[in-house]
Coordinates of C-alpha atoms in Angstrom, one line a residue:
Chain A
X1 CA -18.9 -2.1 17.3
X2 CA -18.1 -2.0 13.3
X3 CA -15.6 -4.4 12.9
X4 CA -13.5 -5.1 9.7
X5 CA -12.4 -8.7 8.2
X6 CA -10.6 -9.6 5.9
X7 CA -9.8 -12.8 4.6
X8 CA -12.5 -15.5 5.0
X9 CA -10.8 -18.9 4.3
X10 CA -11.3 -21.8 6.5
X11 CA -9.8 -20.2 9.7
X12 CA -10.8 -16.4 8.6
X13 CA -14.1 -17.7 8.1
X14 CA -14.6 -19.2 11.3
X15 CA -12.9 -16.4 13.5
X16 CA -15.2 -13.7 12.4
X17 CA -18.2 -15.9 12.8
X18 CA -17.8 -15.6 16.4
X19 CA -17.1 -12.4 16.3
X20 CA -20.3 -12.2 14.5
X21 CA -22.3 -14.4 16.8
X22 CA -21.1 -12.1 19.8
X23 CA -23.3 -9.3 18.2
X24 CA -20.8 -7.4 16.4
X25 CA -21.8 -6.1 13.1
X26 CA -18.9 -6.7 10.5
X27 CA -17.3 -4.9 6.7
X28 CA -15.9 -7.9 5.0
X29 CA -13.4 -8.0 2.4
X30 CA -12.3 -11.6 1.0
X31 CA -10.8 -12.2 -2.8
X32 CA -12.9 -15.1 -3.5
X33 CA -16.6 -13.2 -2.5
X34 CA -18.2 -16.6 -2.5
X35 CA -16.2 -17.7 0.9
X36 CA -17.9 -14.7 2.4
X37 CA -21.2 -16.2 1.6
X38 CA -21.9 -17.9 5.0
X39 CA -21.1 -14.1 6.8
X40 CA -23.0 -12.1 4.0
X41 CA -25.8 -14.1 5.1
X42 CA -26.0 -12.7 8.6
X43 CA -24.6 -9.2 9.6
X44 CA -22.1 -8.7 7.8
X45 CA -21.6 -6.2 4.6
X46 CA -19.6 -6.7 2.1
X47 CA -16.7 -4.5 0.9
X48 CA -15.1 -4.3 -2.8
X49 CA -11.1 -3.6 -1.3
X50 CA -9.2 -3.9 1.9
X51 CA -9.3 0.7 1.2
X52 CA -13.0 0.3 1.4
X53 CA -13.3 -1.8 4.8
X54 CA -10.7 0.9 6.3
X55 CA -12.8 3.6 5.5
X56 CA -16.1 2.3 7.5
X57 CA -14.6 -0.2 10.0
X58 CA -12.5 1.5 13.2
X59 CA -10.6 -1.9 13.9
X60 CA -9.9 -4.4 11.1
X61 CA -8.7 -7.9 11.6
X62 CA -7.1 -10.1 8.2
X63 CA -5.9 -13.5 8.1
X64 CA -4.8 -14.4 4.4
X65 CA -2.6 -16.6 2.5
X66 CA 0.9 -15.4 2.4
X67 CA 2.9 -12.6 2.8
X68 CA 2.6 -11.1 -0.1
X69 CA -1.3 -11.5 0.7
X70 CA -0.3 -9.5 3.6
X71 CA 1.6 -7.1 2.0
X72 CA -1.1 -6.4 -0.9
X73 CA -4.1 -5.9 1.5
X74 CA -1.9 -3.1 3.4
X75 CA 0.7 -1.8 1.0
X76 CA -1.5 -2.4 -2.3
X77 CA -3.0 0.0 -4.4
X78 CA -6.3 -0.6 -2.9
X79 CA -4.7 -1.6 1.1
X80 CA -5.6 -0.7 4.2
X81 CA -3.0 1.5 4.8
X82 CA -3.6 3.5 1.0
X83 CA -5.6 6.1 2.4
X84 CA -7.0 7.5 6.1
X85 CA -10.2 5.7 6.9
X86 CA -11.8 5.8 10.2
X87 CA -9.7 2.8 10.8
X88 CA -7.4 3.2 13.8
X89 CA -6.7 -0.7 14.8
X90 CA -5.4 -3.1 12.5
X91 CA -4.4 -6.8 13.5
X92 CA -3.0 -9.1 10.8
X93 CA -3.4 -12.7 12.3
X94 CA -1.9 -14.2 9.1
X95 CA 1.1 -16.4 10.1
X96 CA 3.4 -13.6 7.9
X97 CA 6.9 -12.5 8.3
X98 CA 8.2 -11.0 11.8
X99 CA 9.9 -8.3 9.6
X100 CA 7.0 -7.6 7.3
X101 CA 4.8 -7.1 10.8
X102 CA 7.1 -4.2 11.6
X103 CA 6.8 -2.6 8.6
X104 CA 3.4 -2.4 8.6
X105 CA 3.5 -1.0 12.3
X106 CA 6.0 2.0 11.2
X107 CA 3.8 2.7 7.7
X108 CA 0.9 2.5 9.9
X109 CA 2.3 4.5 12.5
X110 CA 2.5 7.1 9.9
X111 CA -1.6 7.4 9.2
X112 CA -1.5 7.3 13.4
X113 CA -2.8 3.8 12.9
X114 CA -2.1 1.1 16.1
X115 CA -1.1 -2.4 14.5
X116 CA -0.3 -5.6 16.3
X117 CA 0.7 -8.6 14.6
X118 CA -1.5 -11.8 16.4
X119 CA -0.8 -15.2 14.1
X120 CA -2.4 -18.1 15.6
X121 CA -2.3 -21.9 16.6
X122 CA -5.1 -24.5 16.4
X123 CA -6.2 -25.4 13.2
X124 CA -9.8 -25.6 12.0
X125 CA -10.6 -27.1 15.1
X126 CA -9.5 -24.1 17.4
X127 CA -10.9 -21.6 15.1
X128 CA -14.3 -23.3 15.2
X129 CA -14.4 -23.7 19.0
X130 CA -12.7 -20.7 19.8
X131 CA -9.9 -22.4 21.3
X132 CA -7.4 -21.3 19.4
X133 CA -3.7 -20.0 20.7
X134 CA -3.0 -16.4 19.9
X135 CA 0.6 -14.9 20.2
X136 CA 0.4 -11.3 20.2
X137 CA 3.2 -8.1 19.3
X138 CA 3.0 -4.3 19.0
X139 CA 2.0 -2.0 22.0
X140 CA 0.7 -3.3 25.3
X141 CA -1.8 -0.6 25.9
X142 CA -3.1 -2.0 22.2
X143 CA -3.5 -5.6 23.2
X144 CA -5.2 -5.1 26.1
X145 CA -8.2 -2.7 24.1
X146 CA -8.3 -5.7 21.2
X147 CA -8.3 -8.2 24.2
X148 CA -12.1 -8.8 24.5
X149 CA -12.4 -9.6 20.9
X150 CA -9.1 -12.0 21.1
X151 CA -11.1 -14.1 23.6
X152 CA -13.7 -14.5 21.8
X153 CA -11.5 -16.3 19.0
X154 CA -9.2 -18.0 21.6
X155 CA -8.3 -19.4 25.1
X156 CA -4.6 -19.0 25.2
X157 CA -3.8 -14.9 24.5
X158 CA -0.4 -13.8 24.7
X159 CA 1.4 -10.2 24.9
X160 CA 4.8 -11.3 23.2
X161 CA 6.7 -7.8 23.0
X162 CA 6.8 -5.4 20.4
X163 CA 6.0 -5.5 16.7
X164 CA 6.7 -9.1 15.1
X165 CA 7.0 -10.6 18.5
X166 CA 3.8 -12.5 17.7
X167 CA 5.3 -13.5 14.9
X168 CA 8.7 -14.5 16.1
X169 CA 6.6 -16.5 18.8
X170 CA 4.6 -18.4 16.1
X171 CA 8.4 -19.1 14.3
X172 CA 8.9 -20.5 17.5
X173 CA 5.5 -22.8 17.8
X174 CA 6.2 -24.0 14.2
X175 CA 10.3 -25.3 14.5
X176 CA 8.6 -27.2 17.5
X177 CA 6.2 -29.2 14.9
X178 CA 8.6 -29.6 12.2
X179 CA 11.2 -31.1 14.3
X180 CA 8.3 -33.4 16.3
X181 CA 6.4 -34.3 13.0
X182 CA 9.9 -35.8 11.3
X183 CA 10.3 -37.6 14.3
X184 CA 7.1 -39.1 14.7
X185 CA 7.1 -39.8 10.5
X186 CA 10.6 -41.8 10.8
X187 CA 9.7 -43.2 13.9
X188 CA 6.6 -44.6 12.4
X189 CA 8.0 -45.6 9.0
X190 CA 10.7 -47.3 10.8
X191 CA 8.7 -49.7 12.7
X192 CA 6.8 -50.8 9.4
X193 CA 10.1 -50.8 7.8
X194 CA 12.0 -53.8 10.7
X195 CA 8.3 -55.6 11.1
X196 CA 6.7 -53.9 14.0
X197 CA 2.9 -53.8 14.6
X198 CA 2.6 -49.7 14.3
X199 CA -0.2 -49.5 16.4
X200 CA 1.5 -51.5 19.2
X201 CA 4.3 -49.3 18.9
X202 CA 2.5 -45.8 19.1
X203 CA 0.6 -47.2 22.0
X204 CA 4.3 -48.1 23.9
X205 CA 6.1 -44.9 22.9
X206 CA 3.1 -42.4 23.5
X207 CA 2.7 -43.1 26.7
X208 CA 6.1 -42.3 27.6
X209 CA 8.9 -39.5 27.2
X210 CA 8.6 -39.3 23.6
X211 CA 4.7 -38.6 23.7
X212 CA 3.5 -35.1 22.5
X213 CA 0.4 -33.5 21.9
X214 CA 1.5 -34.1 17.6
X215 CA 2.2 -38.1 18.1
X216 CA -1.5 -38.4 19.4
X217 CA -3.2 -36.6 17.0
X218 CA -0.9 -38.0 13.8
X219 CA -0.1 -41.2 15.0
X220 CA -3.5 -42.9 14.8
X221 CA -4.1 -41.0 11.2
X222 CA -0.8 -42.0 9.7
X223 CA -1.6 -45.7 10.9
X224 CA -5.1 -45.2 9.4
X225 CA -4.1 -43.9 5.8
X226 CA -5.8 -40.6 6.8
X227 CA -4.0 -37.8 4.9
X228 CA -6.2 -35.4 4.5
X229 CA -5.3 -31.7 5.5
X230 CA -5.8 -30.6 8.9
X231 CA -3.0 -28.3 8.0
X232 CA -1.7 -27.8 3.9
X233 CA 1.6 -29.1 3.5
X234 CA 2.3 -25.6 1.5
X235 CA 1.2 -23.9 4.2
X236 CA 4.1 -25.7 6.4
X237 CA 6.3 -24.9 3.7
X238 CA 5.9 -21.2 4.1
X239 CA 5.8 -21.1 8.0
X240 CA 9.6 -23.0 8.0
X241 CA 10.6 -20.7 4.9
X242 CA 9.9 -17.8 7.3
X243 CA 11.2 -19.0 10.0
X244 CA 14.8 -20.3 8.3
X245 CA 15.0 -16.4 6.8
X246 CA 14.1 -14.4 9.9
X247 CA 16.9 -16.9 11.5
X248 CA 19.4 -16.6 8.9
X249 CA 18.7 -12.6 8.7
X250 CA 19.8 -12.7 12.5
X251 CA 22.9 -14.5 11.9
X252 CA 21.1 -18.0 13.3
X253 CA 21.5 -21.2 11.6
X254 CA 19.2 -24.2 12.2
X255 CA 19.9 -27.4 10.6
X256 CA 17.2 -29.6 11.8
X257 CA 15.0 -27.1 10.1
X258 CA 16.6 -27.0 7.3
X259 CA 16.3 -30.9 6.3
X260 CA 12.5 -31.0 7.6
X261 CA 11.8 -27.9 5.4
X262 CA 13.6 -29.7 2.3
X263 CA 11.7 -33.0 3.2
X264 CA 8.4 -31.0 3.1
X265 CA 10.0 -29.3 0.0
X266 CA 10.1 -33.1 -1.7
X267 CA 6.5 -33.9 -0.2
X268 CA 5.5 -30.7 -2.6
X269 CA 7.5 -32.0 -5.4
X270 CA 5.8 -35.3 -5.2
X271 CA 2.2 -33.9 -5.4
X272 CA 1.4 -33.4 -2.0
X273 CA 1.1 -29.6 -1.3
X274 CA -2.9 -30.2 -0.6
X275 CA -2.3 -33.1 1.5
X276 CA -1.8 -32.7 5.8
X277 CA 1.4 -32.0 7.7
X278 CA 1.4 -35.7 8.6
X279 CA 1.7 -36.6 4.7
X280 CA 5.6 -36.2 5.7
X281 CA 5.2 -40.2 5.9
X282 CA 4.0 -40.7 2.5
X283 CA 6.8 -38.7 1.0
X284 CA 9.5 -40.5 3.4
X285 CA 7.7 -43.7 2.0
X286 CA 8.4 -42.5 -1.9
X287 CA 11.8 -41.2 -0.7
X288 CA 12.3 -44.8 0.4
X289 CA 10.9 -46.3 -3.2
X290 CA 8.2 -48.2 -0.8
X291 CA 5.6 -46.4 -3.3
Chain B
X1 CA 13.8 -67.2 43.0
X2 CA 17.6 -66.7 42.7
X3 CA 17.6 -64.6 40.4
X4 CA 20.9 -63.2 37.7
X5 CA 21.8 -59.5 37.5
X6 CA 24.5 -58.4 35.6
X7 CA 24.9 -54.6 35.2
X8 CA 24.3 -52.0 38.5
X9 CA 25.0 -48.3 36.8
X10 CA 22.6 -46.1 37.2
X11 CA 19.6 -48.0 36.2
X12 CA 20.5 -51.6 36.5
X13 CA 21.1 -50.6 40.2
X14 CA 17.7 -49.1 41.0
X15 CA 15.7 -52.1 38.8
X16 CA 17.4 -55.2 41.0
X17 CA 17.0 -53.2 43.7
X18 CA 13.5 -53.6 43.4
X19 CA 13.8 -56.9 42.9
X20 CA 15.6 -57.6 46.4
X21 CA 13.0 -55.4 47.5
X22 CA 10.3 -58.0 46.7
X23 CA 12.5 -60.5 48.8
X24 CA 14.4 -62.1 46.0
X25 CA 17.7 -63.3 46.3
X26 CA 20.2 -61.8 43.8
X27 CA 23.7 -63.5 42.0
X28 CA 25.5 -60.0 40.8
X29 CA 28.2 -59.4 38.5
X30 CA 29.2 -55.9 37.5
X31 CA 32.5 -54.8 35.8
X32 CA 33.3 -52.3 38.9
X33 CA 32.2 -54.2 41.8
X34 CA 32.3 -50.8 44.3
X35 CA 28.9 -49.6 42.3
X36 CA 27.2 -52.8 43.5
X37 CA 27.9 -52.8 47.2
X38 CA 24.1 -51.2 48.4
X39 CA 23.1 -54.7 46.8
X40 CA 26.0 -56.9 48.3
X41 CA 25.0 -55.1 51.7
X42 CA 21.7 -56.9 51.4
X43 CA 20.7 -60.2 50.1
X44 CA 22.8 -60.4 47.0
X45 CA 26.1 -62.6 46.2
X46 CA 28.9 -61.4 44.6
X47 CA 30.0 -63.6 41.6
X48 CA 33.9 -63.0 39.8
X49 CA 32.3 -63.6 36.1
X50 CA 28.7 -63.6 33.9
X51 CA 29.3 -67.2 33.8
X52 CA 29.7 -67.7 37.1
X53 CA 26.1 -66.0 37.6
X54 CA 24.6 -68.1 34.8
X55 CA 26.2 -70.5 37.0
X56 CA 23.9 -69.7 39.8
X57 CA 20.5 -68.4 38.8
X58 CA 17.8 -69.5 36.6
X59 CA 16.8 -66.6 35.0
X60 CA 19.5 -63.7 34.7
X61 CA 19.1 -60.4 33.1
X62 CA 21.5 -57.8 32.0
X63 CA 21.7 -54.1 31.7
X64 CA 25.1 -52.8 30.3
X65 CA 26.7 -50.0 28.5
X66 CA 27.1 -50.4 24.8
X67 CA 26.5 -53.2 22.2
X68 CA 30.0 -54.4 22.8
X69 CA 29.8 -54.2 26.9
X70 CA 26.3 -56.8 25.5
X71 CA 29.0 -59.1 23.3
X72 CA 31.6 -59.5 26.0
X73 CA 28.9 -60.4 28.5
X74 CA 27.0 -63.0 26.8
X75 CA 29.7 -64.4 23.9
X76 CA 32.9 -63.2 25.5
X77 CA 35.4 -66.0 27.4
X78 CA 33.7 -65.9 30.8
X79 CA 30.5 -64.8 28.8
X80 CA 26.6 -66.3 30.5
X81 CA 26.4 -68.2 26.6
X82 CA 30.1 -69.7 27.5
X83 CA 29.3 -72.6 29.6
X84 CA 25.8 -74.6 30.6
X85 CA 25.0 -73.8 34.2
X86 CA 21.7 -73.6 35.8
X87 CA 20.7 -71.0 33.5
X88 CA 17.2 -71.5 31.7
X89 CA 16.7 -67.9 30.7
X90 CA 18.3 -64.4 29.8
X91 CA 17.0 -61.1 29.5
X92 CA 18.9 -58.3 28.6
X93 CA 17.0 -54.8 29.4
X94 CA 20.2 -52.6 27.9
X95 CA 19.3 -50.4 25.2
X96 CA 21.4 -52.7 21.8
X97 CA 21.3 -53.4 18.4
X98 CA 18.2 -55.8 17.5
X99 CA 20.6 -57.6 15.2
X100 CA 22.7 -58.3 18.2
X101 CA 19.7 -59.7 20.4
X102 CA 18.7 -62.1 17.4
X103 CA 22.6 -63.3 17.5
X104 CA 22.2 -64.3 21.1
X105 CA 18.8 -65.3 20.7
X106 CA 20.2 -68.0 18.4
X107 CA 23.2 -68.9 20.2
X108 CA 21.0 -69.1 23.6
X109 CA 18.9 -71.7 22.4
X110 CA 21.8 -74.1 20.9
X111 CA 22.0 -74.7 25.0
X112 CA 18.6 -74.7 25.5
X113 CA 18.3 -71.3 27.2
X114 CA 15.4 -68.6 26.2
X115 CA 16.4 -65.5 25.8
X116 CA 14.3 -61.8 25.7
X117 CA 15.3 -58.4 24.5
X118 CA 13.9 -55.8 27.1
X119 CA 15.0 -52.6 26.6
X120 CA 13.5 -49.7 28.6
X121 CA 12.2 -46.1 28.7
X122 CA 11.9 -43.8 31.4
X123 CA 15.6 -42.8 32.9
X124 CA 16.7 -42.9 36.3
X125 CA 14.0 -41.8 38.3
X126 CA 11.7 -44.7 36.1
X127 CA 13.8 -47.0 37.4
X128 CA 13.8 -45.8 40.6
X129 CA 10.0 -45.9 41.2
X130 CA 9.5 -49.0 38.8
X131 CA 7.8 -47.0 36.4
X132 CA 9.8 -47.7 33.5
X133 CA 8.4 -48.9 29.9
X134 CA 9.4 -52.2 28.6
X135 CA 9.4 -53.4 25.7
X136 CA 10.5 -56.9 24.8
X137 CA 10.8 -58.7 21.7
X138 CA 11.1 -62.9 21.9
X139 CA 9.2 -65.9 22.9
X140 CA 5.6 -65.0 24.3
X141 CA 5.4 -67.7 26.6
X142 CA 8.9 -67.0 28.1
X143 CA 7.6 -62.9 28.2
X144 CA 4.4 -64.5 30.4
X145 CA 6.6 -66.4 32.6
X146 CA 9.0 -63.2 32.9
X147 CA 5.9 -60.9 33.1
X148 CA 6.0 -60.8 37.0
X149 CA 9.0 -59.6 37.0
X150 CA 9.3 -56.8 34.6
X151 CA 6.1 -55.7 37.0
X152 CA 7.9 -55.1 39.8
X153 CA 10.2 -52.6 37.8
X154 CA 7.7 -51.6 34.9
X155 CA 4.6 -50.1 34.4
X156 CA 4.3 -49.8 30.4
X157 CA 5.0 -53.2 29.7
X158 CA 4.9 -54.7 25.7
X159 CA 5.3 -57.8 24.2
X160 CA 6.3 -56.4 20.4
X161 CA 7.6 -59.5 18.7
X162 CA 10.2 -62.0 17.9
X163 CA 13.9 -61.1 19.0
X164 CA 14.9 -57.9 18.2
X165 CA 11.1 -56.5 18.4
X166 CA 11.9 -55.0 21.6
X167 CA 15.2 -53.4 20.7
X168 CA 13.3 -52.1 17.1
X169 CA 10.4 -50.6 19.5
X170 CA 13.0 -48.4 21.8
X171 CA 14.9 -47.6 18.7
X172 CA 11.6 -45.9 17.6
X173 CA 11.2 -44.4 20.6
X174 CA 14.3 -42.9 20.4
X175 CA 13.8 -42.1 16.9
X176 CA 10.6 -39.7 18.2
X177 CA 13.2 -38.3 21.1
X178 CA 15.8 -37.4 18.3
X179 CA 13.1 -35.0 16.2
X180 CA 11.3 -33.5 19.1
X181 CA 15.0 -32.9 20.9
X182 CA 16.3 -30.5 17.8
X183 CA 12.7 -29.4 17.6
X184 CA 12.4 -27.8 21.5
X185 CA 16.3 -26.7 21.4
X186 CA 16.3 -24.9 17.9
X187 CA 12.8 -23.5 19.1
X188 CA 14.2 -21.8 22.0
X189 CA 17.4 -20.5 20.7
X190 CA 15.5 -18.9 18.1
X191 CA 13.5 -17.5 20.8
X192 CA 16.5 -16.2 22.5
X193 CA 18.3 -14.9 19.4
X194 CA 15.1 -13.4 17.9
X195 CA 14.5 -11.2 21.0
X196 CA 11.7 -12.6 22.7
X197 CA 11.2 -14.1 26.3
X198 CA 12.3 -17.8 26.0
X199 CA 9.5 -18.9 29.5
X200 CA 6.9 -16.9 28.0
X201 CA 7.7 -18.5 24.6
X202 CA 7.9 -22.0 26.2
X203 CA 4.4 -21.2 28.1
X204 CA 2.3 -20.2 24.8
X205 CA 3.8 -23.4 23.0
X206 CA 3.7 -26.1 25.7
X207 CA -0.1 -25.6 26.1
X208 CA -1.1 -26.1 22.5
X209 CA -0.5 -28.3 19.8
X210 CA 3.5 -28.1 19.9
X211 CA 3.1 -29.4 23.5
X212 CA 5.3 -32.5 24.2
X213 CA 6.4 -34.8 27.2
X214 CA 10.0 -33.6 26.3
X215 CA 9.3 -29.6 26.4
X216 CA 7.5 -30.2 29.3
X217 CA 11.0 -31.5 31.0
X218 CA 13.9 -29.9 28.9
X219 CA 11.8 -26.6 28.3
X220 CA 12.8 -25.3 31.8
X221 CA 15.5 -27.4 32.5
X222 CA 17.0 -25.2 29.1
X223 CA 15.6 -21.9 30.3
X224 CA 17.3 -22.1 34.2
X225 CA 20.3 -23.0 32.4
X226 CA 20.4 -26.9 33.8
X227 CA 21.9 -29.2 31.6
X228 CA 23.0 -31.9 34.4
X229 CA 22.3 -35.4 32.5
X230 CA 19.1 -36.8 33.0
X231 CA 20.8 -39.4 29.9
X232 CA 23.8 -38.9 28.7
X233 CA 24.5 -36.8 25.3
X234 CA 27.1 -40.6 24.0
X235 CA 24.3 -43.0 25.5
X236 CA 21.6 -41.3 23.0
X237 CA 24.7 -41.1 20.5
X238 CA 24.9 -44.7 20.7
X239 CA 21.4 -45.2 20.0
X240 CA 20.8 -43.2 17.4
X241 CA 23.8 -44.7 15.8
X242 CA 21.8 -48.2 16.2
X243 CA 18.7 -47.0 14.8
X244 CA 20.5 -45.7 11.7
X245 CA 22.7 -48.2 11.0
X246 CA 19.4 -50.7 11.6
X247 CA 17.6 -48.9 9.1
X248 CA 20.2 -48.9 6.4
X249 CA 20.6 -52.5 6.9
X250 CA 16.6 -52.6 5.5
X251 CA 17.3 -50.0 3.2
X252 CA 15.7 -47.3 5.3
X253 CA 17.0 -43.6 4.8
X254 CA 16.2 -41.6 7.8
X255 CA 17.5 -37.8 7.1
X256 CA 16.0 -36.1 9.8
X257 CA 17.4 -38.6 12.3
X258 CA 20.3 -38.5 10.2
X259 CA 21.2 -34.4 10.6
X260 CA 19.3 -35.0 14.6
X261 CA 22.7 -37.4 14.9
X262 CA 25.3 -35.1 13.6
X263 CA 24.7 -32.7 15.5
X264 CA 24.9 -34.8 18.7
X265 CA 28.0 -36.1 17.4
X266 CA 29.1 -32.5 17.4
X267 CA 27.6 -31.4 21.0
X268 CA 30.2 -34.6 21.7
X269 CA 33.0 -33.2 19.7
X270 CA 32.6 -29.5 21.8
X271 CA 33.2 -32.0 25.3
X272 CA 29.6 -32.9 26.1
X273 CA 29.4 -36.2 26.1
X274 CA 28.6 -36.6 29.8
X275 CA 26.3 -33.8 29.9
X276 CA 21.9 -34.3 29.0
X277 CA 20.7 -34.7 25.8
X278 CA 19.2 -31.4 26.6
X279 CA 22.6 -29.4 25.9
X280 CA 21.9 -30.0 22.2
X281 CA 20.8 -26.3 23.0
X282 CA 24.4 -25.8 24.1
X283 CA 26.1 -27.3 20.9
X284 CA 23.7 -25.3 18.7
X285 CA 24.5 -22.0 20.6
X286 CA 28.3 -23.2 20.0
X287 CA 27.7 -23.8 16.2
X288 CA 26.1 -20.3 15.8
X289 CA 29.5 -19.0 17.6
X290 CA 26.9 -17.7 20.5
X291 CA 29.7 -19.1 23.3

């Protein structure tokens, strides 16, 4: 099958290489054409606009930036969604807004165009490996026809409801992190803070209650120095600024989420944007004036 | 050994239980004598005062209520500190402020008498099944000699330092608890309020990277609507209180914990003290005027 992609950062990039590598010949559209490189290289053709990859590809996946990434490759000038292709699947696995998800189903609905909305969890790791989480809205019957090619990108495929209830399910995954990583980056700082060993101290505490899945991936980088980005801090930034509108929008307020998104905010404002999630330390650490 | 036990709640009853158990004989005080008669129906002796126990045993340990319940115990009138007995050393397991244990620490040895700070992890069924993480700051030779001991009641046993290391360890645990608490219970009230399916929500979640020890309990404990306390909303209160008024004693801000806190104190101010820390759910439902 002709498949579409669009978007070929680290995790795009990934995703439609095993796509790829299952025999699937693929019409790729990225902004940066040099990303695509690795793809071009095989199977895959290349496209010069999101209008073009709709006209030869019957399903098209993207995964950009932010929403307004999202909202330019379907509502732009040159989208998906400008004119009727042959396209009659699109499936924007961009963590994006819940609300912005539904109106690409009802504009797509329009060209009789099926759209599902199927953000993801796993990092670069997942992506690679095919491991990833995938929380899927839009129609049932929909999901279960794009289901093959989900499981070749993931191991954990979810029908979460209709359109943006893959995204609302992501909101969900993501106010999970932010409250666990500002507890593991206080915890951590406080035990360096009143003279603990950290090490000795992860090793107690993630054994017990308080371990998580976050505290044993994080814990043994913060305690190393390791900063680097499994996930961009601005990326976190947009995930909790989407999450705190949707909430607000439906009359929901969430305070914890509110100070860990202004605590990421700082991280930004201190230079960190590039650096990991788990760079929440070192901006606690400057917050603190311990440099 | 005749051993000291001051302190039979919920915990303190279960963890010398173990201890008569493994055929030891026990001198107990508690401040309600009815919640220590399954003890005084076996081996152990009833004593009118913590002196009168320091009076009796060699090594006595303690596991109170607050930080003040810990004062009157040790420096009060008919305090273990108050007179010499047979006393050589204390141990007190409740969950205090490390400034406090390096007070009795100090006082303890001007009569010769060692003294650890043991706090634990794991709740009542830890302590039931001698399962419980302990982690004790102090002496490492008295720790060695006490070592046998905590084995019959622990089985995530730490030596973290001088006095107070043990009471700093369990305050970082708790500081972890805190975040990943307002993580899983904003979570799943957006899940509610945003229309999806909060069990499917908590499935997708708990399998990946947002996966904690926490969800893993509270997540359907929160979606059966079961908020009986597994520990109490004013105990975790207390200890958050601890842990923040440690860290601005260092000149430590912790805002997350800090807004984490709050909003206990408010899910205490709507009548929940007595109920688990997992109706945090119920005081954010409250705040967002969702009954």
């Amino acid at each position: 099958m002709n498949i579409g992609w669009i978007g070929t950062g680290i995790m795009g990039a990934s995703m439609a290489g095993r796509l790829q590598a299952a025999g699937h010949a693929l019409s790729v559209y990225n902004r940066t054409r040099s990303k695509a490189e690795a793809l071009l290289g095989g199977t895959a053709s290349w496209c010069d606009s999101p209008a073009e990859v709709a006209s030869k590809a019957e399903i098209v996946f993207t995964i950009v930036g932010h929403p307004r990434d999202v909202e330019e490759v379907y509502l732009g000038g040159k989208g998906i969604l400008s004119s009727k292709g042959v396209c009659r699947i699109v499936v924007d696995m961009t963590t994006s807004r819940p609300s912005l998800a539904r109106i690409i189903s009802e504009k797509a609905a329009l060209l009789s165009i099926e759209s599902l909305d199927a953000p993801v969890s796993g990092g670069d790791v997942g992506a690679r490996n095919g491991t990833l989480a995938i929380m899927v809205g839009g129609r049932k019957a929909v999901f279960e026809e794009i289901l093959p090619l989900f499981q070749l990108m993931g191991k954990n495929i979810s029908f979460m409801g209709t359109a943006g209830a893959g995204q609302h399910t992501k909101m969900c995954n993501q106010i999970l992190v932010a409250g666990t990583m500002v507890g593991i980056c206080e915890s951590l700082l406080y035990a360096v803070k009143l003279g603990l060993d950290q090490q000795s101290v992860f090793e107690i505490v993630a054994k017990g209650l308080a371990g998580s899945n976050l505290l044993n991936v994080f814990g043994p980088r913060i305690s190393q120095g390791d900063f680097a980005p499994g996930f961009f801090i601005e990326h976190f930034i947009k995930d909790m600024g989407i999450a705190l509108s949707e909430a607000e929008a439906a009359g929901l307020s969430l305070p914890g989420l509110a100070v860990v998104h202004q605590l990421y905010v700082a991280a930004k404002a201190q230079g960190r944007a590039r650096s990991g999630t788990q760079a929440l330390y070192l901006a606690l650490k400057s917050i603190n004036g311990m440099g």
